[in-house]
Every structure is written in structure tokens, then in C-alpha cells.
Amino acid sequence: GAVVSQHPSWVICKSGTSVKIECRSLDFQATTMFWYRQFPKQSLMLMATSNEGSKATYEQGVEKDKFLINHASLTLSTLTVTSAHPEDSSFYICSARQGIGGSGVYNEQFFGPGTRLTVL
Amino acid sequence: GNSVTQMEGPVTLSEEAFLTINCTYTATGYPSLFWYVQYPGEGLQLLLKATKADDKGSNKGFEATYRKETTSFHLEKGSVQVSDSAVYFCALSEIWSGYSTLTFGKGTMLLVSP
């Protein structure tokens, strides 16, 4: 299957700093990328969906000014957690999809291994 | 809204035991159903899927049947191996014009001992 990487795999930062997480599709062009957040023993919660070259669509309750998403190329999306605080500590997972979908069509999402963020 | 409920883990089994991980869902339309598996240190991988009622998805000895009447999609395997130890996520996707998104259950950890 297609491979998606994330960098870094884990990061520790001080409260008030910003952290950037990269998501790359290694062997395919990702028209759409998704960012999820996972708390311990909880579901993956979709944060936002981004299509290459467009602004991200954020889910209800997700602060777009806090979680900045950039999808500038077909192989790279970044999530920047701005002015991070301890409550932002979590496991962030990205996924990538080749197609943009369409009525009646499901295009498989390929998931990255995740990034563990700890804010002190 | 859509939701997925799956049994809490960890599920601990001996090698060659029979596995069932229960999954039920709530959806407003006619979703497609999925099982994803996450091995330690890796991303989620699609294990199997079913797109309509009574469909059976199968892969690597795992199978699940889409039961509309009971809104369920239970994962089964007749004989587990140590290498099956992982976290299993049940998910659904409602396809509509534009794009489809996934709604996940909380995940069930499976631990298989020799």
C-alpha cells in the first residue's frame, strides 16, 4: 500500500511555543490530507481536512487559529500548533488520499504513524 | 450524528484461539464499514471493508459481515497468531457528494500470547 510518513515522531516543547508537524505521502500524490487527534483510550477525532492548494476545512470545535494547516504541495501537509499549552498534548495522526472523492466513491485513506506531542 | 462503539480492551487470547471484537454503529444514512489495524509504532492500515448490507469483508483470515438489522460489523478470526497483536479500530464512512470522512471507534487492543 501507499506510504505516509510523519515527522517528528515525538516532540516535547515548552508552553507558549509553536510546534510544526509534517505529513508526507512518499509514493503517491495526495489531493486530500486529513489531520486527526487521538487521546488515550479514545477515538481518532478528525480535526480538519485539507485539499492541496485550498484552505483547510476545520471540524466544529477545532480552533483554526491554533491549529494551522498548510497543504502547499501534493506530497506535503503541515500542522502547526501555535502557542501550545499542556492541554494540547496528544497524539496527532495524519492521513492522505489520492482522489477528492465524489458522490458514491470512497477513496482509501493511508495513515501516517502519528506524532506524540507533549507540552510542558 | 454518526458514531461507532466497539468493545473495550485489552482482549487477551492464547495463540490459535477464536477472536471476536464487537462493533456497532449509528448512522443517519447507509454507511460503508471498515476495520483498521494499528501495529505498534505504525500507522493505521485498512484491514477489511464492506459497503452494503450483508456484504462480508475478509482479509488475512479476518472477516466481518455488515448487519444492517443489528447495525453491527463484528470482527472475527478463527485462529489468532501472536503477530495479530495490535489495536483494531472499527470505522464508518458516509459517502456523499464531495468527499467522505471516517468516524472511528475507540479501538480495541488485542494481545495474543504464545
JSON list of C-alpha atoms in Angstrom, two decimals:
[
{"chain": "A", "resi": 1, "resn": "GLY", "atom": "CA", "xyz": [0.00, 0.00, 0.00]},
{"chain": "A", "resi": 2, "resn": "ALA", "atom": "CA", "xyz": [0.92, 3.66, -0.18]},
{"chain": "A", "resi": 3, "resn": "VAL", "atom": "CA", "xyz": [3.21, 5.07, 2.49]},
{"chain": "A", "resi": 4, "resn": "VAL", "atom": "CA", "xyz": [2.64, 8.16, 4.57]},
{"chain": "A", "resi": 5, "resn": "SER", "atom": "CA", "xyz": [5.31, 9.47, 6.91]},
{"chain": "A", "resi": 6, "resn": "GLN", "atom": "CA", "xyz": [5.17, 11.95, 9.77]},
{"chain": "A", "resi": 7, "resn": "HIS", "atom": "CA", "xyz": [7.92, 13.99, 11.32]},
{"chain": "A", "resi": 8, "resn": "PRO", "atom": "CA", "xyz": [8.76, 14.22, 14.10]},
{"chain": "A", "resi": 9, "resn": "SER", "atom": "CA", "xyz": [7.50, 11.02, 15.67]},
{"chain": "A", "resi": 10, "resn": "TRP", "atom": "CA", "xyz": [7.55, 12.68, 19.07]},
{"chain": "A", "resi": 11, "resn": "VAL", "atom": "CA", "xyz": [8.19, 16.18, 20.35]},
{"chain": "A", "resi": 12, "resn": "ILE", "atom": "CA", "xyz": [8.38, 17.86, 23.74]},
{"chain": "A", "resi": 13, "resn": "CYS", "atom": "CA", "xyz": [8.04, 21.62, 23.93]},
{"chain": "A", "resi": 14, "resn": "LYS", "atom": "CA", "xyz": [7.56, 24.37, 26.46]},
{"chain": "A", "resi": 15, "resn": "SER", "atom": "CA", "xyz": [4.20, 26.03, 26.98]},
{"chain": "A", "resi": 16, "resn": "GLY", "atom": "CA", "xyz": [3.74, 29.04, 24.69]},
{"chain": "A", "resi": 17, "resn": "THR", "atom": "CA", "xyz": [5.94, 27.78, 21.88]},
{"chain": "A", "resi": 18, "resn": "SER", "atom": "CA", "xyz": [4.79, 26.64, 18.45]},
{"chain": "A", "resi": 19, "resn": "VAL", "atom": "CA", "xyz": [5.33, 23.18, 17.02]},
{"chain": "A", "resi": 20, "resn": "LYS", "atom": "CA", "xyz": [5.19, 22.09, 13.38]},
{"chain": "A", "resi": 21, "resn": "ILE", "atom": "CA", "xyz": [4.35, 18.54, 12.36]},
{"chain": "A", "resi": 22, "resn": "GLU", "atom": "CA", "xyz": [4.93, 17.35, 8.80]},
{"chain": "A", "resi": 23, "resn": "CYS", "atom": "CA", "xyz": [2.94, 14.75, 6.92]},
{"chain": "A", "resi": 24, "resn": "ARG", "atom": "CA", "xyz": [4.29, 13.39, 3.63]},
{"chain": "A", "resi": 25, "resn": "SER", "atom": "CA", "xyz": [2.93, 10.98, 1.08]},
{"chain": "A", "resi": 26, "resn": "LEU", "atom": "CA", "xyz": [6.02, 9.14, -0.11]},
{"chain": "A", "resi": 27, "resn": "ASP", "atom": "CA", "xyz": [4.91, 7.32, -3.24]},
{"chain": "A", "resi": 28, "resn": "PHE", "atom": "CA", "xyz": [1.70, 8.96, -4.36]},
{"chain": "A", "resi": 29, "resn": "GLN", "atom": "CA", "xyz": [0.19, 12.38, -4.82]},
{"chain": "A", "resi": 30, "resn": "ALA", "atom": "CA", "xyz": [-2.24, 13.24, -2.06]},
{"chain": "A", "resi": 31, "resn": "THR", "atom": "CA", "xyz": [-5.01, 15.50, -3.26]},
{"chain": "A", "resi": 32, "resn": "THR", "atom": "CA", "xyz": [-6.56, 15.43, 0.20]},
{"chain": "A", "resi": 33, "resn": "MET", "atom": "CA", "xyz": [-4.97, 15.12, 3.61]},
{"chain": "A", "resi": 34, "resn": "PHE", "atom": "CA", "xyz": [-6.64, 14.73, 6.98]},
{"chain": "A", "resi": 35, "resn": "TRP", "atom": "CA", "xyz": [-5.45, 15.56, 10.47]},
{"chain": "A", "resi": 36, "resn": "TYR", "atom": "CA", "xyz": [-6.69, 13.59, 13.46]},
{"chain": "A", "resi": 37, "resn": "ARG", "atom": "CA", "xyz": [-6.15, 13.86, 17.17]},
{"chain": "A", "resi": 38, "resn": "GLN", "atom": "CA", "xyz": [-6.20, 10.86, 19.48]},
{"chain": "A", "resi": 39, "resn": "PHE", "atom": "CA", "xyz": [-6.43, 10.95, 23.25]},
{"chain": "A", "resi": 40, "resn": "PRO", "atom": "CA", "xyz": [-5.51, 7.89, 25.34]},
{"chain": "A", "resi": 41, "resn": "LYS", "atom": "CA", "xyz": [-8.17, 5.21, 25.03]},
{"chain": "A", "resi": 42, "resn": "GLN", "atom": "CA", "xyz": [-10.22, 7.48, 22.79]},
{"chain": "A", "resi": 43, "resn": "SER", "atom": "CA", "xyz": [-11.24, 7.52, 19.15]},
{"chain": "A", "resi": 44, "resn": "LEU", "atom": "CA", "xyz": [-9.38, 9.31, 16.46]},
{"chain": "A", "resi": 45, "resn": "MET", "atom": "CA", "xyz": [-11.10, 12.67, 16.19]},
{"chain": "A", "resi": 46, "resn": "LEU", "atom": "CA", "xyz": [-10.99, 14.39, 12.83]},
{"chain": "A", "resi": 47, "resn": "MET", "atom": "CA", "xyz": [-9.62, 17.90, 13.21]},
{"chain": "A", "resi": 48, "resn": "ALA", "atom": "CA", "xyz": [-9.53, 19.14, 9.66]},
{"chain": "A", "resi": 49, "resn": "THR", "atom": "CA", "xyz": [-9.50, 18.22, 6.00]},
{"chain": "A", "resi": 50, "resn": "SER", "atom": "CA", "xyz": [-7.25, 19.93, 3.51]},
{"chain": "A", "resi": 51, "resn": "ASN", "atom": "CA", "xyz": [-7.18, 19.82, -0.26]},
{"chain": "A", "resi": 52, "resn": "GLU", "atom": "CA", "xyz": [-3.99, 20.80, -1.99]},
{"chain": "A", "resi": 53, "resn": "GLY", "atom": "CA", "xyz": [-3.89, 24.49, -2.73]},
{"chain": "A", "resi": 54, "resn": "SER", "atom": "CA", "xyz": [-7.01, 25.28, -0.73]},
{"chain": "A", "resi": 55, "resn": "LYS", "atom": "CA", "xyz": [-7.74, 26.40, 2.80]},
{"chain": "A", "resi": 56, "resn": "ALA", "atom": "CA", "xyz": [-8.36, 23.62, 5.26]},
{"chain": "A", "resi": 57, "resn": "THR", "atom": "CA", "xyz": [-11.88, 22.77, 6.41]},
{"chain": "A", "resi": 58, "resn": "TYR", "atom": "CA", "xyz": [-11.97, 22.50, 10.18]},
{"chain": "A", "resi": 59, "resn": "GLU", "atom": "CA", "xyz": [-14.36, 20.38, 12.19]},
{"chain": "A", "resi": 60, "resn": "GLN", "atom": "CA", "xyz": [-16.64, 22.03, 14.69]},
{"chain": "A", "resi": 61, "resn": "GLY", "atom": "CA", "xyz": [-14.86, 22.95, 17.90]},
{"chain": "A", "resi": 62, "resn": "VAL", "atom": "CA", "xyz": [-11.35, 22.98, 16.39]},
{"chain": "A", "resi": 63, "resn": "GLU", "atom": "CA", "xyz": [-9.66, 26.37, 16.60]},
{"chain": "A", "resi": 64, "resn": "LYS", "atom": "CA", "xyz": [-8.31, 27.22, 13.18]},
{"chain": "A", "resi": 65, "resn": "ASP", "atom": "CA", "xyz": [-6.03, 29.93, 14.55]},
{"chain": "A", "resi": 66, "resn": "LYS", "atom": "CA", "xyz": [-4.48, 27.50, 16.96]},
{"chain": "A", "resi": 67, "resn": "PHE", "atom": "CA", "xyz": [-4.05, 24.57, 14.60]},
{"chain": "A", "resi": 68, "resn": "LEU", "atom": "CA", "xyz": [-2.69, 25.98, 11.36]},
{"chain": "A", "resi": 69, "resn": "ILE", "atom": "CA", "xyz": [-2.76, 23.62, 8.42]},
{"chain": "A", "resi": 70, "resn": "ASN", "atom": "CA", "xyz": [-0.90, 24.12, 5.19]},
{"chain": "A", "resi": 71, "resn": "HIS", "atom": "CA", "xyz": [-1.18, 21.79, 2.21]},
{"chain": "A", "resi": 72, "resn": "ALA", "atom": "CA", "xyz": [1.07, 23.54, -0.25]},
{"chain": "A", "resi": 73, "resn": "SER", "atom": "CA", "xyz": [2.02, 20.54, -2.38]},
{"chain": "A", "resi": 74, "resn": "LEU", "atom": "CA", "xyz": [0.60, 17.19, -3.38]},
{"chain": "A", "resi": 75, "resn": "THR", "atom": "CA", "xyz": [3.02, 15.36, -1.09]},
{"chain": "A", "resi": 76, "resn": "LEU", "atom": "CA", "xyz": [3.26, 17.57, 1.99]},
{"chain": "A", "resi": 77, "resn": "SER", "atom": "CA", "xyz": [0.88, 18.92, 4.60]},
{"chain": "A", "resi": 78, "resn": "THR", "atom": "CA", "xyz": [1.90, 20.59, 7.83]},
{"chain": "A", "resi": 79, "resn": "LEU", "atom": "CA", "xyz": [0.09, 21.11, 11.11]},
{"chain": "A", "resi": 80, "resn": "THR", "atom": "CA", "xyz": [1.38, 23.90, 13.32]},
{"chain": "A", "resi": 81, "resn": "VAL", "atom": "CA", "xyz": [0.20, 24.01, 16.90]},
{"chain": "A", "resi": 82, "resn": "THR", "atom": "CA", "xyz": [0.59, 27.66, 17.85]},
{"chain": "A", "resi": 83, "resn": "SER", "atom": "CA", "xyz": [1.22, 28.83, 21.41]},
{"chain": "A", "resi": 84, "resn": "ALA", "atom": "CA", "xyz": [0.96, 25.28, 22.64]},
{"chain": "A", "resi": 85, "resn": "HIS", "atom": "CA", "xyz": [-0.35, 24.54, 26.12]},
{"chain": "A", "resi": 86, "resn": "PRO", "atom": "CA", "xyz": [-0.38, 21.34, 28.18]},
{"chain": "A", "resi": 87, "resn": "GLU", "atom": "CA", "xyz": [-3.96, 20.59, 27.11]},
{"chain": "A", "resi": 88, "resn": "ASP", "atom": "CA", "xyz": [-2.71, 20.37, 23.52]},
{"chain": "A", "resi": 89, "resn": "SER", "atom": "CA", "xyz": [-0.62, 17.34, 24.47]},
{"chain": "A", "resi": 90, "resn": "SER", "atom": "CA", "xyz": [-1.92, 14.47, 22.38]},
{"chain": "A", "resi": 91, "resn": "PHE", "atom": "CA", "xyz": [-1.21, 12.03, 19.59]},
{"chain": "A", "resi": 92, "resn": "TYR", "atom": "CA", "xyz": [-1.65, 13.64, 16.17]},
{"chain": "A", "resi": 93, "resn": "ILE", "atom": "CA", "xyz": [-2.19, 11.43, 13.14]},
{"chain": "A", "resi": 94, "resn": "CYS", "atom": "CA", "xyz": [-2.40, 12.42, 9.51]},
{"chain": "A", "resi": 95, "resn": "SER", "atom": "CA", "xyz": [-3.81, 10.52, 6.57]},
{"chain": "A", "resi": 96, "resn": "ALA", "atom": "CA", "xyz": [-3.65, 11.09, 2.85]},
{"chain": "A", "resi": 97, "resn": "ARG", "atom": "CA", "xyz": [-5.91, 10.23, -0.04]},
{"chain": "A", "resi": 98, "resn": "GLN", "atom": "CA", "xyz": [-5.29, 10.33, -3.74]},
{"chain": "A", "resi": 99, "resn": "GLY", "atom": "CA", "xyz": [-8.73, 11.29, -5.00]},
{"chain": "A", "resi": 100, "resn": "ILE", "atom": "CA", "xyz": [-11.09, 14.02, -3.91]},
{"chain": "A", "resi": 101, "resn": "GLY", "atom": "CA", "xyz": [-13.95, 11.57, -3.63]},
{"chain": "A", "resi": 102, "resn": "GLY", "atom": "CA", "xyz": [-17.25, 12.31, -5.21]},
{"chain": "A", "resi": 103, "resn": "SER", "atom": "CA", "xyz": [-20.74, 11.01, -4.93]},
{"chain": "A", "resi": 104, "resn": "GLY", "atom": "CA", "xyz": [-20.76, 7.29, -4.22]},
{"chain": "A", "resi": 105, "resn": "VAL", "atom": "CA", "xyz": [-16.97, 6.97, -4.20]},
{"chain": "A", "resi": 106, "resn": "TYR", "atom": "CA", "xyz": [-14.74, 6.05, -1.30]},
{"chain": "A", "resi": 107, "resn": "ASN", "atom": "CA", "xyz": [-11.03, 6.53, -1.85]},
{"chain": "A", "resi": 108, "resn": "GLU", "atom": "CA", "xyz": [-8.87, 4.83, 0.73]},
{"chain": "A", "resi": 109, "resn": "GLN", "atom": "CA", "xyz": [-7.04, 6.95, 3.25]},
{"chain": "A", "resi": 110, "resn": "PHE", "atom": "CA", "xyz": [-3.46, 5.97, 4.08]},
{"chain": "A", "resi": 111, "resn": "PHE", "atom": "CA", "xyz": [-2.34, 6.81, 7.59]},
{"chain": "A", "resi": 112, "resn": "GLY", "atom": "CA", "xyz": [0.90, 8.10, 8.98]},
{"chain": "A", "resi": 113, "resn": "PRO", "atom": "CA", "xyz": [2.43, 6.60, 12.16]},
{"chain": "A", "resi": 114, "resn": "GLY", "atom": "CA", "xyz": [1.48, 9.56, 14.30]},
{"chain": "A", "resi": 115, "resn": "THR", "atom": "CA", "xyz": [3.30, 12.25, 16.29]},
{"chain": "A", "resi": 116, "resn": "ARG", "atom": "CA", "xyz": [3.28, 12.34, 20.08]},
{"chain": "A", "resi": 117, "resn": "LEU", "atom": "CA", "xyz": [3.22, 15.94, 21.33]},
{"chain": "A", "resi": 118, "resn": "THR", "atom": "CA", "xyz": [3.94, 16.70, 24.97]},
{"chain": "A", "resi": 119, "resn": "VAL", "atom": "CA", "xyz": [3.69, 20.30, 26.13]},
{"chain": "A", "resi": 120, "resn": "LEU", "atom": "CA", "xyz": [5.33, 21.06, 29.47]},
{"chain": "B", "resi": 1, "resn": "GLY", "atom": "CA", "xyz": [-24.60, 12.26, 14.22]},
{"chain": "B", "resi": 2, "resn": "ASN", "atom": "CA", "xyz": [-22.61, 9.18, 13.34]},
{"chain": "B", "resi": 3, "resn": "SER", "atom": "CA", "xyz": [-20.92, 7.08, 15.99]},
{"chain": "B", "resi": 4, "resn": "VAL", "atom": "CA", "xyz": [-19.11, 3.77, 16.37]},
{"chain": "B", "resi": 5, "resn": "THR", "atom": "CA", "xyz": [-19.00, 1.72, 19.56]},
{"chain": "B", "resi": 6, "resn": "GLN", "atom": "CA", "xyz": [-16.60, -1.15, 19.99]},
{"chain": "B", "resi": 7, "resn": "MET", "atom": "CA", "xyz": [-15.78, -3.36, 22.91]},
{"chain": "B", "resi": 8, "resn": "GLU", "atom": "CA", "xyz": [-13.17, -2.17, 25.33]},
{"chain": "B", "resi": 9, "resn": "GLY", "atom": "CA", "xyz": [-9.92, -4.00, 25.60]},
{"chain": "B", "resi": 10, "resn": "PRO", "atom": "CA", "xyz": [-7.48, -5.28, 26.05]},
{"chain": "B", "resi": 11, "resn": "VAL", "atom": "CA", "xyz": [-8.60, -8.61, 24.69]},
{"chain": "B", "resi": 12, "resn": "THR", "atom": "CA", "xyz": [-6.12, -11.25, 25.78]},
{"chain": "B", "resi": 13, "resn": "LEU", "atom": "CA", "xyz": [-6.04, -14.59, 23.97]},
{"chain": "B", "resi": 14, "resn": "SER", "atom": "CA", "xyz": [-3.78, -17.56, 23.55]},
{"chain": "B", "resi": 15, "resn": "GLU", "atom": "CA", "xyz": [-2.46, -18.42, 20.12]},
{"chain": "B", "resi": 16, "resn": "GLU", "atom": "CA", "xyz": [-4.98, -20.31, 17.96]},
{"chain": "B", "resi": 17, "resn": "ALA", "atom": "CA", "xyz": [-7.95, -19.06, 19.97]},
{"chain": "B", "resi": 18, "resn": "PHE", "atom": "CA", "xyz": [-11.07, -17.69, 18.30]},
{"chain": "B", "resi": 19, "resn": "LEU", "atom": "CA", "xyz": [-11.39, -13.92, 18.17]},
{"chain": "B", "resi": 20, "resn": "THR", "atom": "CA", "xyz": [-14.46, -11.71, 18.19]},
{"chain": "B", "resi": 21, "resn": "ILE", "atom": "CA", "xyz": [-14.33, -7.95, 18.57]},
{"chain": "B", "resi": 22, "resn": "ASN", "atom": "CA", "xyz": [-17.79, -6.39, 18.66]},
{"chain": "B", "resi": 23, "resn": "CYS", "atom": "CA", "xyz": [-18.62, -3.22, 16.79]},
{"chain": "B", "resi": 24, "resn": "THR", "atom": "CA", "xyz": [-21.95, -1.44, 16.48]},
{"chain": "B", "resi": 25, "resn": "TYR", "atom": "CA", "xyz": [-22.70, 1.80, 14.74]},
{"chain": "B", "resi": 26, "resn": "THR", "atom": "CA", "xyz": [-25.18, 4.64, 14.48]},
{"chain": "B", "resi": 27, "resn": "ALA", "atom": "CA", "xyz": [-25.55, 6.43, 11.17]},
{"chain": "B", "resi": 28, "resn": "THR", "atom": "CA", "xyz": [-28.11, 8.61, 9.50]},
{"chain": "B", "resi": 29, "resn": "GLY", "atom": "CA", "xyz": [-27.69, 7.09, 6.05]},
{"chain": "B", "resi": 30, "resn": "TYR", "atom": "CA", "xyz": [-26.17, 3.99, 4.51]},
{"chain": "B", "resi": 31, "resn": "PRO", "atom": "CA", "xyz": [-22.55, 3.91, 5.55]},
{"chain": "B", "resi": 32, "resn": "SER", "atom": "CA", "xyz": [-19.63, 1.83, 4.43]},
{"chain": "B", "resi": 33, "resn": "LEU", "atom": "CA", "xyz": [-17.95, -0.01, 7.29]},
{"chain": "B", "resi": 34, "resn": "PHE", "atom": "CA", "xyz": [-14.27, -0.67, 7.91]},
{"chain": "B", "resi": 35, "resn": "TRP", "atom": "CA", "xyz": [-11.84, -2.34, 10.21]},
{"chain": "B", "resi": 36, "resn": "TYR", "atom": "CA", "xyz": [-8.41, -0.78, 10.56]},
{"chain": "B", "resi": 37, "resn": "VAL", "atom": "CA", "xyz": [-5.43, -2.29, 12.38]},
{"chain": "B", "resi": 38, "resn": "GLN", "atom": "CA", "xyz": [-2.56, -0.43, 14.01]},
{"chain": "B", "resi": 39, "resn": "TYR", "atom": "CA", "xyz": [0.56, -2.42, 14.79]},
{"chain": "B", "resi": 40, "resn": "PRO", "atom": "CA", "xyz": [2.96, -0.99, 17.39]},
{"chain": "B", "resi": 41, "resn": "GLY", "atom": "CA", "xyz": [4.82, 2.03, 16.05]},
{"chain": "B", "resi": 42, "resn": "GLU", "atom": "CA", "xyz": [2.98, 2.03, 12.74]},
{"chain": "B", "resi": 43, "resn": "GLY", "atom": "CA", "xyz": [0.11, 3.89, 11.11]},
{"chain": "B", "resi": 44, "resn": "LEU", "atom": "CA", "xyz": [-3.41, 2.57, 10.73]},
{"chain": "B", "resi": 45, "resn": "GLN", "atom": "CA", "xyz": [-3.85, 0.07, 7.90]},
{"chain": "B", "resi": 46, "resn": "LEU", "atom": "CA", "xyz": [-7.13, -0.88, 6.27]},
{"chain": "B", "resi": 47, "resn": "LEU", "atom": "CA", "xyz": [-7.84, -4.49, 7.20]},
{"chain": "B", "resi": 48, "resn": "LEU", "atom": "CA", "xyz": [-11.19, -5.04, 5.51]},
{"chain": "B", "resi": 49, "resn": "LYS", "atom": "CA", "xyz": [-14.33, -3.25, 4.45]},
{"chain": "B", "resi": 50, "resn": "ALA", "atom": "CA", "xyz": [-17.96, -3.76, 3.45]},
{"chain": "B", "resi": 51, "resn": "THR", "atom": "CA", "xyz": [-20.01, -1.26, 1.53]},
{"chain": "B", "resi": 52, "resn": "LYS", "atom": "CA", "xyz": [-23.58, -2.57, 1.79]},
{"chain": "B", "resi": 53, "resn": "ALA", "atom": "CA", "xyz": [-25.80, -4.71, 3.94]},
{"chain": "B", "resi": 54, "resn": "ASP", "atom": "CA", "xyz": [-24.92, -8.44, 4.09]},
{"chain": "B", "resi": 55, "resn": "ASP", "atom": "CA", "xyz": [-21.53, -7.86, 2.48]},
{"chain": "B", "resi": 56, "resn": "LYS", "atom": "CA", "xyz": [-18.69, -9.77, 4.08]},
{"chain": "B", "resi": 57, "resn": "GLY", "atom": "CA", "xyz": [-15.25, -8.22, 4.17]},
{"chain": "B", "resi": 58, "resn": "SER", "atom": "CA", "xyz": [-12.29, -10.54, 4.63]},
{"chain": "B", "resi": 59, "resn": "ASN", "atom": "CA", "xyz": [-8.51, -10.32, 4.72]},
{"chain": "B", "resi": 60, "resn": "LYS", "atom": "CA", "xyz": [-5.64, -12.25, 6.35]},
{"chain": "B", "resi": 61, "resn": "GLY", "atom": "CA", "xyz": [-8.09, -14.67, 7.96]},
{"chain": "B", "resi": 62, "resn": "PHE", "atom": "CA", "xyz": [-10.17, -11.90, 9.49]},
{"chain": "B", "resi": 63, "resn": "GLU", "atom": "CA", "xyz": [-13.76, -11.35, 8.44]},
{"chain": "B", "resi": 64, "resn": "ALA", "atom": "CA", "xyz": [-16.72, -9.16, 9.30]},
{"chain": "B", "resi": 65, "resn": "THR", "atom": "CA", "xyz": [-20.28, -9.08, 7.99]},
{"chain": "B", "resi": 66, "resn": "TYR", "atom": "CA", "xyz": [-22.29, -5.90, 7.55]},
{"chain": "B", "resi": 67, "resn": "ARG", "atom": "CA", "xyz": [-25.51, -6.47, 9.52]},
{"chain": "B", "resi": 68, "resn": "LYS", "atom": "CA", "xyz": [-27.96, -3.66, 8.90]},
{"chain": "B", "resi": 69, "resn": "GLU", "atom": "CA", "xyz": [-30.69, -5.13, 11.09]},
{"chain": "B", "resi": 70, "resn": "THR", "atom": "CA", "xyz": [-28.43, -5.13, 14.14]},
{"chain": "B", "resi": 71, "resn": "THR", "atom": "CA", "xyz": [-26.25, -2.19, 12.98]},
{"chain": "B", "resi": 72, "resn": "SER", "atom": "CA", "xyz": [-23.19, -4.32, 13.64]},
{"chain": "B", "resi": 73, "resn": "PHE", "atom": "CA", "xyz": [-19.88, -5.19, 12.00]},
{"chain": "B", "resi": 74, "resn": "HIS", "atom": "CA", "xyz": [-18.17, -7.64, 14.34]},
{"chain": "B", "resi": 75, "resn": "LEU", "atom": "CA", "xyz": [-14.60, -8.69, 13.55]},
{"chain": "B", "resi": 76, "resn": "GLU", "atom": "CA", "xyz": [-13.79, -12.41, 13.75]},
{"chain": "B", "resi": 77, "resn": "LYS", "atom": "CA", "xyz": [-10.83, -14.70, 13.20]},
{"chain": "B", "resi": 78, "resn": "GLY", "atom": "CA", "xyz": [-10.85, -18.42, 13.69]},
{"chain": "B", "resi": 79, "resn": "SER", "atom": "CA", "xyz": [-7.29, -18.83, 14.94]},
{"chain": "B", "resi": 80, "resn": "VAL", "atom": "CA", "xyz": [-5.24, -15.86, 16.10]},
{"chain": "B", "resi": 81, "resn": "GLN", "atom": "CA", "xyz": [-1.47, -15.63, 15.97]},
{"chain": "B", "resi": 82, "resn": "VAL", "atom": "CA", "xyz": [0.99, -13.69, 18.11]},
{"chain": "B", "resi": 83, "resn": "SER", "atom": "CA", "xyz": [1.58, -11.44, 15.11]},
{"chain": "B", "resi": 84, "resn": "ASP", "atom": "CA", "xyz": [-2.07, -10.34, 15.25]},
{"chain": "B", "resi": 85, "resn": "SER", "atom": "CA", "xyz": [-1.36, -8.40, 18.44]},
{"chain": "B", "resi": 86, "resn": "ALA", "atom": "CA", "xyz": [-2.35, -4.83, 17.61]},
{"chain": "B", "resi": 87, "resn": "VAL", "atom": "CA", "xyz": [-5.06, -2.22, 18.12]},
{"chain": "B", "resi": 88, "resn": "TYR", "atom": "CA", "xyz": [-8.15, -2.71, 15.97]},
{"chain": "B", "resi": 89, "resn": "PHE", "atom": "CA", "xyz": [-10.42, 0.20, 15.02]},
{"chain": "B", "resi": 90, "resn": "CYS", "atom": "CA", "xyz": [-13.92, -0.09, 13.63]},
{"chain": "B", "resi": 91, "resn": "ALA", "atom": "CA", "xyz": [-14.96, 2.84, 11.46]},
{"chain": "B", "resi": 92, "resn": "LEU", "atom": "CA", "xyz": [-17.70, 4.04, 9.17]},
{"chain": "B", "resi": 93, "resn": "SER", "atom": "CA", "xyz": [-17.87, 6.43, 6.29]},
{"chain": "B", "resi": 94, "resn": "GLU", "atom": "CA", "xyz": [-20.90, 8.02, 4.75]},
{"chain": "B", "resi": 95, "resn": "ILE", "atom": "CA", "xyz": [-20.31, 8.79, 1.15]},
{"chain": "B", "resi": 96, "resn": "TRP", "atom": "CA", "xyz": [-21.80, 11.99, -0.10]},
{"chain": "B", "resi": 97, "resn": "SER", "atom": "CA", "xyz": [-21.08, 14.41, -2.83]},
{"chain": "B", "resi": 98, "resn": "GLY", "atom": "CA", "xyz": [-17.68, 15.99, -2.39]},
{"chain": "B", "resi": 99, "resn": "TYR", "atom": "CA", "xyz": [-15.74, 13.75, -0.08]},
{"chain": "B", "resi": 100, "resn": "SER", "atom": "CA", "xyz": [-16.08, 11.08, 2.54]},
{"chain": "B", "resi": 101, "resn": "THR", "atom": "CA", "xyz": [-14.79, 11.18, 6.12]},
{"chain": "B", "resi": 102, "resn": "LEU", "atom": "CA", "xyz": [-14.22, 8.41, 8.61]},
{"chain": "B", "resi": 103, "resn": "THR", "atom": "CA", "xyz": [-15.77, 8.10, 12.06]},
{"chain": "B", "resi": 104, "resn": "PHE", "atom": "CA", "xyz": [-13.76, 5.79, 14.33]},
{"chain": "B", "resi": 105, "resn": "GLY", "atom": "CA", "xyz": [-14.49, 3.71, 17.38]},
{"chain": "B", "resi": 106, "resn": "LYS", "atom": "CA", "xyz": [-12.13, 3.96, 20.35]},
{"chain": "B", "resi": 107, "resn": "GLY", "atom": "CA", "xyz": [-10.06, 0.98, 19.33]},
{"chain": "B", "resi": 108, "resn": "THR", "atom": "CA", "xyz": [-9.62, -2.43, 20.92]},
{"chain": "B", "resi": 109, "resn": "MET", "atom": "CA", "xyz": [-6.19, -3.73, 21.84]},
{"chain": "B", "resi": 110, "resn": "LEU", "atom": "CA", "xyz": [-5.61, -7.41, 21.13]},
{"chain": "B", "resi": 111, "resn": "LEU", "atom": "CA", "xyz": [-2.83, -9.25, 22.93]},
{"chain": "B", "resi": 112, "resn": "VAL", "atom": "CA", "xyz": [-2.03, -12.77, 21.78]},
{"chain": "B", "resi": 113, "resn": "SER", "atom": "CA", "xyz": [0.32, -14.91, 23.84]},
{"chain": "B", "resi": 114, "resn": "PRO", "atom": "CA", "xyz": [2.19, -17.98, 22.60]}
]
